[in-house]
Coordinates of C-alpha atoms and ligand atoms in Angstrom, one line a residue:
X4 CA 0.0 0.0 0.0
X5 CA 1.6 3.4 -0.9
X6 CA 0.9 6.3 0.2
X7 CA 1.9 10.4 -1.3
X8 CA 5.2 11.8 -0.8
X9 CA 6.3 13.3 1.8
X10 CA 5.9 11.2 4.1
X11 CA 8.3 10.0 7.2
X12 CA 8.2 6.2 5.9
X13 CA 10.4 6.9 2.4
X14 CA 9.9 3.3 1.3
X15 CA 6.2 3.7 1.1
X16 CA 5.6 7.0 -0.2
X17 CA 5.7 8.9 -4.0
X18 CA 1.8 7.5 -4.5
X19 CA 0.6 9.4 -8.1
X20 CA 0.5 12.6 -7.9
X21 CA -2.3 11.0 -9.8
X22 CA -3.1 7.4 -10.1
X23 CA -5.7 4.5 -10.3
X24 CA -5.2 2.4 -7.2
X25 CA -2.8 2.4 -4.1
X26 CA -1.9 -0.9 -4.4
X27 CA -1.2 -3.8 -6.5
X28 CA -3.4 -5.8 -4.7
X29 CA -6.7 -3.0 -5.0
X30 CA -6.6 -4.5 -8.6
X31 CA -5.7 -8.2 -8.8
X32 CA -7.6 -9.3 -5.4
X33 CA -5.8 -12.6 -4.3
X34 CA -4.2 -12.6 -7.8
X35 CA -8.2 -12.8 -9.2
X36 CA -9.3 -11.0 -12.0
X37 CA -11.0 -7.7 -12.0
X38 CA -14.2 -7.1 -13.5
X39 CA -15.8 -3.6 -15.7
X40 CA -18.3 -1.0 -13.2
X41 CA -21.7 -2.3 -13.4
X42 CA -23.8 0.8 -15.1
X43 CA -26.8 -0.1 -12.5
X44 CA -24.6 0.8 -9.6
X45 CA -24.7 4.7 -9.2
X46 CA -20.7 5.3 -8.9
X47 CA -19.6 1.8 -9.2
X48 CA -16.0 2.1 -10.4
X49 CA -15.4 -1.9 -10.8
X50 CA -12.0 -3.8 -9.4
X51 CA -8.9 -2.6 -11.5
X52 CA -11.2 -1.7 -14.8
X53 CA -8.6 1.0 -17.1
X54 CA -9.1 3.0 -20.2
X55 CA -6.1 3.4 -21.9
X56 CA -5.4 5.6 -24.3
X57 CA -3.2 5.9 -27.2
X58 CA -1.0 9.2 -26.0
X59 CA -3.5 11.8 -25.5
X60 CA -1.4 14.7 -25.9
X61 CA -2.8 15.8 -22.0
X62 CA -4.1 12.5 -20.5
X63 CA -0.7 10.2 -21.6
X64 CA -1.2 6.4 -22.0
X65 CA -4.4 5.9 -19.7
X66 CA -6.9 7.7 -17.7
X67 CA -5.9 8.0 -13.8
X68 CA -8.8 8.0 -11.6
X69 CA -7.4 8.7 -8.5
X70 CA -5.0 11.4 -7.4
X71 CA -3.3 12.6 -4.1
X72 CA -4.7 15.8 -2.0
X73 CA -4.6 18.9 -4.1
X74 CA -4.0 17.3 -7.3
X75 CA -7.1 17.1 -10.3
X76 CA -8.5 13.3 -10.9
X77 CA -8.5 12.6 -14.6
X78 CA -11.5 11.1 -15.2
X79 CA -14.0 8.3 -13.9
X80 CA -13.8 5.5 -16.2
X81 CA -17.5 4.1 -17.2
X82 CA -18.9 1.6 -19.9
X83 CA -22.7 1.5 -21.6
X84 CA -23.5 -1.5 -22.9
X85 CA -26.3 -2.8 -25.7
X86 CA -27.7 -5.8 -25.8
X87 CA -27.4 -8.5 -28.5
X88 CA -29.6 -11.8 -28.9
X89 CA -27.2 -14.7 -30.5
X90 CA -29.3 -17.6 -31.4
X91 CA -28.0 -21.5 -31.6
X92 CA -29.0 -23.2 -34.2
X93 CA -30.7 -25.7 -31.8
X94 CA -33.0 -22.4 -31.1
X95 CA -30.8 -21.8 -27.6
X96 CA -30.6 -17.7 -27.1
X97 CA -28.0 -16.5 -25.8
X98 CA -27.4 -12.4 -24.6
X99 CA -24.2 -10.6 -25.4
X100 CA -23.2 -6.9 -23.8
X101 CA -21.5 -4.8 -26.4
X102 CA -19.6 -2.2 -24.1
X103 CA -18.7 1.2 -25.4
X104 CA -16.2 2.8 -22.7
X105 CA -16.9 5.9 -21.7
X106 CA -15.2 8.8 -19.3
X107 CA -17.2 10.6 -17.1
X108 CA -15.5 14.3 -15.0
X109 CA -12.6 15.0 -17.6
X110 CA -10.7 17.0 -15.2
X111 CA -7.9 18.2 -17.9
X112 CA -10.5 19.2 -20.8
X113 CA -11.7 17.0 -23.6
X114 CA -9.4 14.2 -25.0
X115 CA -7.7 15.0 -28.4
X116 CA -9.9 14.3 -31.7
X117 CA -7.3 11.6 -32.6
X118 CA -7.5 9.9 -29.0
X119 CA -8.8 6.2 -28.9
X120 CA -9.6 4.2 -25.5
X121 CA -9.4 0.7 -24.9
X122 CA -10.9 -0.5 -21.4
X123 CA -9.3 -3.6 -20.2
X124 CA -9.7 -5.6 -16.6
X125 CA -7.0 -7.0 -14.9
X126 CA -6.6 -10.7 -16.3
X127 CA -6.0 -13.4 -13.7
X128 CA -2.2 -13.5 -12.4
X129 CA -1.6 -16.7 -11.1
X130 CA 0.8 -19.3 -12.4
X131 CA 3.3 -16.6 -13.5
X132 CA 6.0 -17.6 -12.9
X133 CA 5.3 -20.5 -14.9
X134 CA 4.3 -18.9 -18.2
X135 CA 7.6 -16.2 -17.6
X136 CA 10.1 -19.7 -17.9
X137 CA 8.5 -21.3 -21.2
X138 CA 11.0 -20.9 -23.2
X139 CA 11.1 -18.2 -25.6
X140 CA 12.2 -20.1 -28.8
X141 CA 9.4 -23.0 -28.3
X142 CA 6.9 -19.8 -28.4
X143 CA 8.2 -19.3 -32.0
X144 CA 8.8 -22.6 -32.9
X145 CA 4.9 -23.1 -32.0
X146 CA 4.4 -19.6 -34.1
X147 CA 6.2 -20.9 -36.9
X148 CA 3.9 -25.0 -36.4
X149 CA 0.6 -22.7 -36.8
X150 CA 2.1 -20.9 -39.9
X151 CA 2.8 -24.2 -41.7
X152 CA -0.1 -25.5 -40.8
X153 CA -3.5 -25.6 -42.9
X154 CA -6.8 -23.8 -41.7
X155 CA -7.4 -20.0 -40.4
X156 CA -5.0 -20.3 -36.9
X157 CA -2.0 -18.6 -37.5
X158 CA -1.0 -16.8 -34.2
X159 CA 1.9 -14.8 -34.2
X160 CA 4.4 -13.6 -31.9
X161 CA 4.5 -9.9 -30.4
X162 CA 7.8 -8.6 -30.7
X163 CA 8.5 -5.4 -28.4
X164 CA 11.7 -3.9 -28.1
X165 CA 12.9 -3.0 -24.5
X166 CA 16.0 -1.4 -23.6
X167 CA 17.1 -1.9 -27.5
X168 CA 16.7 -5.3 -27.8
X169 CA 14.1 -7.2 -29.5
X170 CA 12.0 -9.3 -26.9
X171 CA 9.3 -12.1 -27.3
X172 CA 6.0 -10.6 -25.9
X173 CA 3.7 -13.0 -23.4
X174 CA 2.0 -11.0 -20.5
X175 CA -0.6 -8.2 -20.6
X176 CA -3.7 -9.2 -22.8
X177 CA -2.2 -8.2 -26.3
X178 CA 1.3 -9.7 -24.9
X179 CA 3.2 -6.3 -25.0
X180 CA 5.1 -7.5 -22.2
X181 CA 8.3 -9.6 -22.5
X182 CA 9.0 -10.3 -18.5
X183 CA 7.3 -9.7 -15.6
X184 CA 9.4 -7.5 -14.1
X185 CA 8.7 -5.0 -17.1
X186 CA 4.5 -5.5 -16.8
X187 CA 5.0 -4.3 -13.1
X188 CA 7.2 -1.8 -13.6
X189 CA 4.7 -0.1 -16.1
X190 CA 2.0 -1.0 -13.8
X191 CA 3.8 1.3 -11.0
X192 CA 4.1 3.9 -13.6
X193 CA 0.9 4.0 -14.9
X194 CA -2.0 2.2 -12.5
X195 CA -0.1 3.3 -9.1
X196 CA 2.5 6.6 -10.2
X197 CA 5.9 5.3 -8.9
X198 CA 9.3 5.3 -10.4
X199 CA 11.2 2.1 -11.2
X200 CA 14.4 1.5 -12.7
X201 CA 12.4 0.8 -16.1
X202 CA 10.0 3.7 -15.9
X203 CA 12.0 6.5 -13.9
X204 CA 9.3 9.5 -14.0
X205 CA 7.9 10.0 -10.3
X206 CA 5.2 11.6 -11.8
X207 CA 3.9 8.3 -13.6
X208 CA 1.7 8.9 -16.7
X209 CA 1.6 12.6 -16.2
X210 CA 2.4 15.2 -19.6
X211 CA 4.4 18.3 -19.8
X212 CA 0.8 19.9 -19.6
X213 CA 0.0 18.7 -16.8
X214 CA 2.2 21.0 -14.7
X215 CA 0.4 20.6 -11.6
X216 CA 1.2 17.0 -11.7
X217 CA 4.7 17.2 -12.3
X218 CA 5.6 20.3 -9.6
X219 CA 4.2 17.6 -7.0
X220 CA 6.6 16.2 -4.2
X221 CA 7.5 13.0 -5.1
X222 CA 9.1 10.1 -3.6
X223 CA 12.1 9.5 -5.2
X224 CA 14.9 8.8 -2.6
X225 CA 19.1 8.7 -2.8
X226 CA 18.7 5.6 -0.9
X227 CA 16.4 3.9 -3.4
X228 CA 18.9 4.4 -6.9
X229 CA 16.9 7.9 -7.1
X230 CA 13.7 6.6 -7.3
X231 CA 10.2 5.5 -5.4
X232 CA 10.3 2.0 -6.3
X233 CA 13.6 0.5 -6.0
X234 CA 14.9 -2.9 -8.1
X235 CA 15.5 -5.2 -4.7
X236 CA 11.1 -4.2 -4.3
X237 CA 10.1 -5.0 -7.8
X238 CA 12.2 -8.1 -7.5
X239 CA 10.0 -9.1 -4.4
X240 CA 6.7 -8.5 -6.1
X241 CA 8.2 -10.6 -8.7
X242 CA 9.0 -13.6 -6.1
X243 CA 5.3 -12.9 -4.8
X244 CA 3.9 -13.3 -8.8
X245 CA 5.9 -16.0 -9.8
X246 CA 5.1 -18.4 -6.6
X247 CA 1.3 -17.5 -7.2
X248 CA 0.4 -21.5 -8.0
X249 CA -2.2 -21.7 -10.5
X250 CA -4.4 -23.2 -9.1
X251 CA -5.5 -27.0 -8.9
X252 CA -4.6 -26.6 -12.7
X253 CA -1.4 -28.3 -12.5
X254 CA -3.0 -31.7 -13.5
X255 CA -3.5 -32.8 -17.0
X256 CA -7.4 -33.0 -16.8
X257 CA -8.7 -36.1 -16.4
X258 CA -11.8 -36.0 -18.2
X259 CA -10.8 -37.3 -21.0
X260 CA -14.5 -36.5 -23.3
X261 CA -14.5 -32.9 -22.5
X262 CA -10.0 -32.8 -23.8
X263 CA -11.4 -34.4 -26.7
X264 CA -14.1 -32.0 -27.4
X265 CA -12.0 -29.6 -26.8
X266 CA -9.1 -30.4 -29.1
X267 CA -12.4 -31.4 -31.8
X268 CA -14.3 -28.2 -31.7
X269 CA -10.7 -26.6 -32.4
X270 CA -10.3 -24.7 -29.4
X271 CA -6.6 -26.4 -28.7
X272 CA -5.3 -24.8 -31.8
X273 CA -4.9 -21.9 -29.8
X274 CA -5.5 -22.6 -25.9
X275 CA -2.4 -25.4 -26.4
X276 CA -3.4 -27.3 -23.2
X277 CA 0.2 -28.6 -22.0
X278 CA 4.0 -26.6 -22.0
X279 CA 7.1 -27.6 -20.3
X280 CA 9.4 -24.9 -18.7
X281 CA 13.4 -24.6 -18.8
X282 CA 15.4 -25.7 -16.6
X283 CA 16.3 -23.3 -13.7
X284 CA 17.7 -24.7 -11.2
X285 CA 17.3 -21.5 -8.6
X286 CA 13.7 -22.4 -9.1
X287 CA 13.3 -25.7 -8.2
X288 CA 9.5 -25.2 -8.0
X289 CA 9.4 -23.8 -11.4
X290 CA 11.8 -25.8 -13.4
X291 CA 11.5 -28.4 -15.9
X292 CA 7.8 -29.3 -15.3
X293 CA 4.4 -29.6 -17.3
X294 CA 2.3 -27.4 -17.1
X295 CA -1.3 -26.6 -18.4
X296 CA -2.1 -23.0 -19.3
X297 CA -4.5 -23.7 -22.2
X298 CA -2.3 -21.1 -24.4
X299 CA -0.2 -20.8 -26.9
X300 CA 0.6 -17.6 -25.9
X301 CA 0.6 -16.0 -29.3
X302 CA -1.6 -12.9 -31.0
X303 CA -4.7 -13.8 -32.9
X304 CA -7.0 -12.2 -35.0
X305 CA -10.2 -12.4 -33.3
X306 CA -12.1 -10.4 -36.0
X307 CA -13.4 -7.1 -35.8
X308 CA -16.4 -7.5 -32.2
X309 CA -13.3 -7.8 -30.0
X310 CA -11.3 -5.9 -32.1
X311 CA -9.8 -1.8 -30.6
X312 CA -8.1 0.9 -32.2
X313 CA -4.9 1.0 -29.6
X314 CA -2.0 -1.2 -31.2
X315 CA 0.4 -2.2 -29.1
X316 CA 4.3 -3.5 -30.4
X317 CA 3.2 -5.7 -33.4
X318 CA -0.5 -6.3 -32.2
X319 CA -3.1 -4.3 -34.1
X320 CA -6.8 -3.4 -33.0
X321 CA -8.0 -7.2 -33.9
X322 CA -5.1 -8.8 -32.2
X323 CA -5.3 -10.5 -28.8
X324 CA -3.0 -12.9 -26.8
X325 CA -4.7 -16.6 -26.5
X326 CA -5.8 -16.1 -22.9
X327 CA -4.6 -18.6 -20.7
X328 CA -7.5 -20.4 -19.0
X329 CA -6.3 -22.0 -16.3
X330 CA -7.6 -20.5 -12.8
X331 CA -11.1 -20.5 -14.0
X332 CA -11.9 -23.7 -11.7
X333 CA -11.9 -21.3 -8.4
X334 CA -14.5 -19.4 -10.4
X335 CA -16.7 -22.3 -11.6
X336 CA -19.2 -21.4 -9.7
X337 CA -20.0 -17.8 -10.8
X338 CA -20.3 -18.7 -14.5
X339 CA -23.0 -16.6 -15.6
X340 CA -21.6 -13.7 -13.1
X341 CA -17.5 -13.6 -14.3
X342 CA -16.0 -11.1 -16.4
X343 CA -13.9 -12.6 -19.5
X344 CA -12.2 -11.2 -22.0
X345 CA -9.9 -8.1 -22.3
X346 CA -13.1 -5.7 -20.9
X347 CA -14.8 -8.3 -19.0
X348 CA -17.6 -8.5 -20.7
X349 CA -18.1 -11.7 -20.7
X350 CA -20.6 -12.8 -17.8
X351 CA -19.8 -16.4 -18.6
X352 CA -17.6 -19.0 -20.6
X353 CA -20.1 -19.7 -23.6
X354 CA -20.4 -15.7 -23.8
X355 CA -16.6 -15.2 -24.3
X356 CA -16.7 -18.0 -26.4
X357 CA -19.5 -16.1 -28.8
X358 CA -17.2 -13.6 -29.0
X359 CA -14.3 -15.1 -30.7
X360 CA -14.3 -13.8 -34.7
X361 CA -11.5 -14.0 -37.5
X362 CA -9.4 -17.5 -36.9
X363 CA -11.5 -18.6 -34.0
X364 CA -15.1 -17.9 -36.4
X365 CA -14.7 -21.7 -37.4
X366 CA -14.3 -23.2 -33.7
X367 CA -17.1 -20.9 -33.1
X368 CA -19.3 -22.1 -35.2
X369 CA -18.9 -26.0 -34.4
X370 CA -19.7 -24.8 -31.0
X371 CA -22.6 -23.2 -32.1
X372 CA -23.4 -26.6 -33.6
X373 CA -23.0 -29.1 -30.7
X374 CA -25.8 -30.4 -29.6
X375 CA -26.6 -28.9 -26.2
X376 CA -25.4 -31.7 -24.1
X377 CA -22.0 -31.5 -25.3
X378 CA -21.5 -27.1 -25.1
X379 CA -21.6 -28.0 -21.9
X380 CA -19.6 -30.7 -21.3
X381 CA -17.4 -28.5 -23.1
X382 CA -17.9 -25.6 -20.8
X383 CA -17.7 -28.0 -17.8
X384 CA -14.6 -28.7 -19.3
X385 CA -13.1 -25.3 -19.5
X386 CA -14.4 -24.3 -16.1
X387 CA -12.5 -27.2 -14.8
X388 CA -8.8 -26.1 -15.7
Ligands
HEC15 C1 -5.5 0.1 -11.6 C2 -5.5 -1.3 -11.4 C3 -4.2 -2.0 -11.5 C4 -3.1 -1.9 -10.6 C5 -3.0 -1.0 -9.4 C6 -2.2 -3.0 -11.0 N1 -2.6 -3.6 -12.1 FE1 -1.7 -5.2 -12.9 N2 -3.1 -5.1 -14.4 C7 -4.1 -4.3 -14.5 C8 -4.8 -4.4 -15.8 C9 -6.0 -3.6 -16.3 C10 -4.0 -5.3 -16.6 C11 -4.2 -5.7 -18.0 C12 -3.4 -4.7 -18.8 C13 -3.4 -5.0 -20.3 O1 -2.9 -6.0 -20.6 O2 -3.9 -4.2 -21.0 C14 -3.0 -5.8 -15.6 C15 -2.0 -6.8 -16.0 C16 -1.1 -7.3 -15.1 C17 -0.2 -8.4 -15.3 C18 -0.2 -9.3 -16.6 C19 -1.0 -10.6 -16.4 C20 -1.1 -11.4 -17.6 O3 -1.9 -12.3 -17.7 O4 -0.3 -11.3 -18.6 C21 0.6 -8.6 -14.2 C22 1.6 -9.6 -14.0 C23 0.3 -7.5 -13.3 N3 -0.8 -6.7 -13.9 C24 0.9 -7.3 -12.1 C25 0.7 -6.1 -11.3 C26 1.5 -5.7 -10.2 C27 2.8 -6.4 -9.7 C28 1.0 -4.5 -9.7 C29 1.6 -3.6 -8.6 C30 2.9 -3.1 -8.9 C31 -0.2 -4.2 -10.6 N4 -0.3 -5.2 -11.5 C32 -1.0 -3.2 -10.3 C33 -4.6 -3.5 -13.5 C34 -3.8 -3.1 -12.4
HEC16 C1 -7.9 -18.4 -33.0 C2 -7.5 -18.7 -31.7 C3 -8.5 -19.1 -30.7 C4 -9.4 -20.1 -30.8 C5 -9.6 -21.1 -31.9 C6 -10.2 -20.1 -29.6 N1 -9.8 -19.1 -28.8 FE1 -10.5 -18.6 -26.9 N2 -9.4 -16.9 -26.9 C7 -8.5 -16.5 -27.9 C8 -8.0 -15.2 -27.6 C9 -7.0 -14.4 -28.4 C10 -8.7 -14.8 -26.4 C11 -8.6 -13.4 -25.8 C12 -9.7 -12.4 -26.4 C13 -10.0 -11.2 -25.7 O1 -9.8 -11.1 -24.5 O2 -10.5 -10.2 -26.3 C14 -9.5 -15.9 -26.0 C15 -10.3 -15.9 -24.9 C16 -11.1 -17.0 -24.4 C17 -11.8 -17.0 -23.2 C18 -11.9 -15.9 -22.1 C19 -10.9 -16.2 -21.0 C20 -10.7 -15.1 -20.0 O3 -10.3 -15.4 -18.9 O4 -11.1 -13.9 -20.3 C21 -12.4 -18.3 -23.1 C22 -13.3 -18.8 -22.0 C23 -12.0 -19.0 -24.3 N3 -11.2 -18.2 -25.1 C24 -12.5 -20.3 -24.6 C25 -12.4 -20.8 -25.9 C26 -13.0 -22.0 -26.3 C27 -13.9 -22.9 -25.4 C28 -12.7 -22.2 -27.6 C29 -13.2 -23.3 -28.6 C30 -14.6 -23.2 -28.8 C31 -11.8 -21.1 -28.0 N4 -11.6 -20.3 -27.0 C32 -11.2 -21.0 -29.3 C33 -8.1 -17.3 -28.9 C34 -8.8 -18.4 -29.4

């Protein structure tokens, strides 16, 4: 928990000036996911829901909806949705939400014409560590499988280049991130407003325009390398991440119908079920295992329902990672109340699965032709892993 500069307690202050949440953990509950605010709640602001942005020339890279005393909120972050009746062919109905995400209380004006937001929730974050030691050349080599395959699945690798060198993307929901250490740097920069060795403006996401911002005190400290958030405290948080256990999904599932309609329907052409990590010996608990994310932890073309306007590295508006979907199982019992996909608005699994376009719009549509019985042996299935 941090709290605004200056305080007494060095460690824990340089909070914003402005900022979304005072903590990792306000967002990712017990490493859980977050969900979008519901629009029949007066004020509801949702757990960790963002809009970012694509460099407003005053609001920066997403819209802070918090700030320290004195200092001008950005923004509350909102979503409207309209209703959409999908029908099976087996005359099933199913409702879909089609958010629009929308700022209420601009506090710095009105965002540039050329502006675009994308709302995201936090995804879940456990098993971590595990996805952070498959090795980097087995996600291309499975990249490279999918392109020399036939059919429509050819997922692709996000390269993003950090610190000049050319990285592998795999965390963050269009896998802009090539470690963890670099998602939670940003995420002190822009969800929290702390410096890091990655990220080293105190004054997180704020622009040259926002003047009040950046006059602020801040927290940066001599005894911290100059800055708020030192490396030996974002090398903690990553200990905490990376021994996050996924789960009860460290099993190959034993129900051996629902793998096969899995792998039928074509859903395991991208939600691989199995990987095996390096070897890494100082991680005992991490090396040299199998594990079962359900991803191949590439970008896909989910066609243009899911698709935004925000690229990010090599992923364009339609482009999403394959979202690991291990961790549901704690959640089983809430289908029908969760919050999937990038914005959560998926209340449960067969929603998110309706939403899946482009090279998933064939899987989608054997779903849609299962008989009944067996959608939800294969959503039993899913909520299993
Ligand atoms: C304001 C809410 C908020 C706060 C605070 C926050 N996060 Fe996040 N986190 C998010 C959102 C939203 C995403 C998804 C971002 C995206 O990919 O667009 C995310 C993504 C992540 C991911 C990637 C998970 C994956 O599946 O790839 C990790 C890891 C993570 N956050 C760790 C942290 C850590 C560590 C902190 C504290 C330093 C933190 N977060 C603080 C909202 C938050
Ligand atoms: C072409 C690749 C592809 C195929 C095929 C595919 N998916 Fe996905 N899936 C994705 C991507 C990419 C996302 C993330 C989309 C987003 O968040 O906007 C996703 C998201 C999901 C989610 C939401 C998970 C969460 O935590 O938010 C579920 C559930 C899911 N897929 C299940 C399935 C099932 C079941 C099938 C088979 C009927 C399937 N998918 C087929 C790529 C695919």
């Amino acid at each position: 928990m941090w709290v605004a500069a200056p305080t007494a307690t060095q460690a824990a202050d340089g909070l914003g000036p402005l900022y979304n949440a005072r903590s990792c953990a306000t967002c990712h509950p017990r490493g859980a996911g977050g969900r979008p605010p519901d629009p029949a709640v007066e004020g509801d602001q949702g757990v960790g829901y963002a809009i970012k942005l694509n460099d407003d020339p005053v609001y920066g890279r997403q819209i802070q909806s918090n700030a320290v005393l004195r200092q001008v909120i950005e923004g509350r972050p909102r979503v409207t949705y309209r209703e959409e009746e999908i029908r099976f062919p087996d005359g099933a109905i199913v409702r879909l939400r089609r958010p629009t995400p929308v700022v209420t209380d601009l506090g710095y004006g009105p965002l540039a014409e050329a502006t675009v937001m994308s709302a995201r929730v936090p995804p879940r974050v456990h098993g971590m560590g595990l996805l952070d030691r498959i090795p980097a050349g087995e996600i291309e080599a499975e990249a490279a499988r999918q392109a020399a395959a036939a059919g429509p699945v050819a997922g692709r690798v996000n390269r993003v280049t950090v610190a000049g060198k050319p990285e592998v993307g795999r965390f963050g929901w269009k896998a802009m991130h090539p470690t963890l250490d670099h998602q939670d740097a940003e995420a002190f920069s822009l969800d929290i407003g702390m410096s890091t060795p990655a990220f080293r403006d105190p004054w997180g996401d704020c622009t040259p325009v926002q003047t009040a911002c950046r006059a602020a005190p801040h927290g940066d400290s001599k005894q911290f390398e100059g800055l708020e958030i030192p490396s030996t405290v974002i090398g903690l948080i990553d200990g905490y991440l990376r021994d996050l256990p996924p789960d009860g999904s460290l099993e190959a599932s034993k129900d051996k119908a629902g793998i096969a309609l899995f792998i039928d329907t074509g859903c395991a052409a991208c939600h691989r079920p199995s990987w095996r990590t390096a070897v890494a010996p100082a991680h005992p608990s991490l090396s040299d295992r199998d594990i079962f994310p359900h991803s191949d932890m590439l970008l896909h073309d989910l066609g243009p329902g899911l698709a935004d306007a925000l690229p990010m590295g090599e992923a364009r508006g339609q482009d999403w990672r394959t979202t690991p979907l291990w961790g549901l199982n704690r959640l089983a019992a809430k289908d029908g109340q969760l919050s999937l996909l990038h914005d959560g608005r998926a209340r449960s699994v067969t929603e998110a699965i309706l939403w899946h376009g482009g090279e998933a719009e064939e899987a989608k549509g054997r779903f849609m032709n299962l008989p009944a019985e067996a959608r939800k042996r294969l959503v039993r299935y899913v909520l299993g892993l």
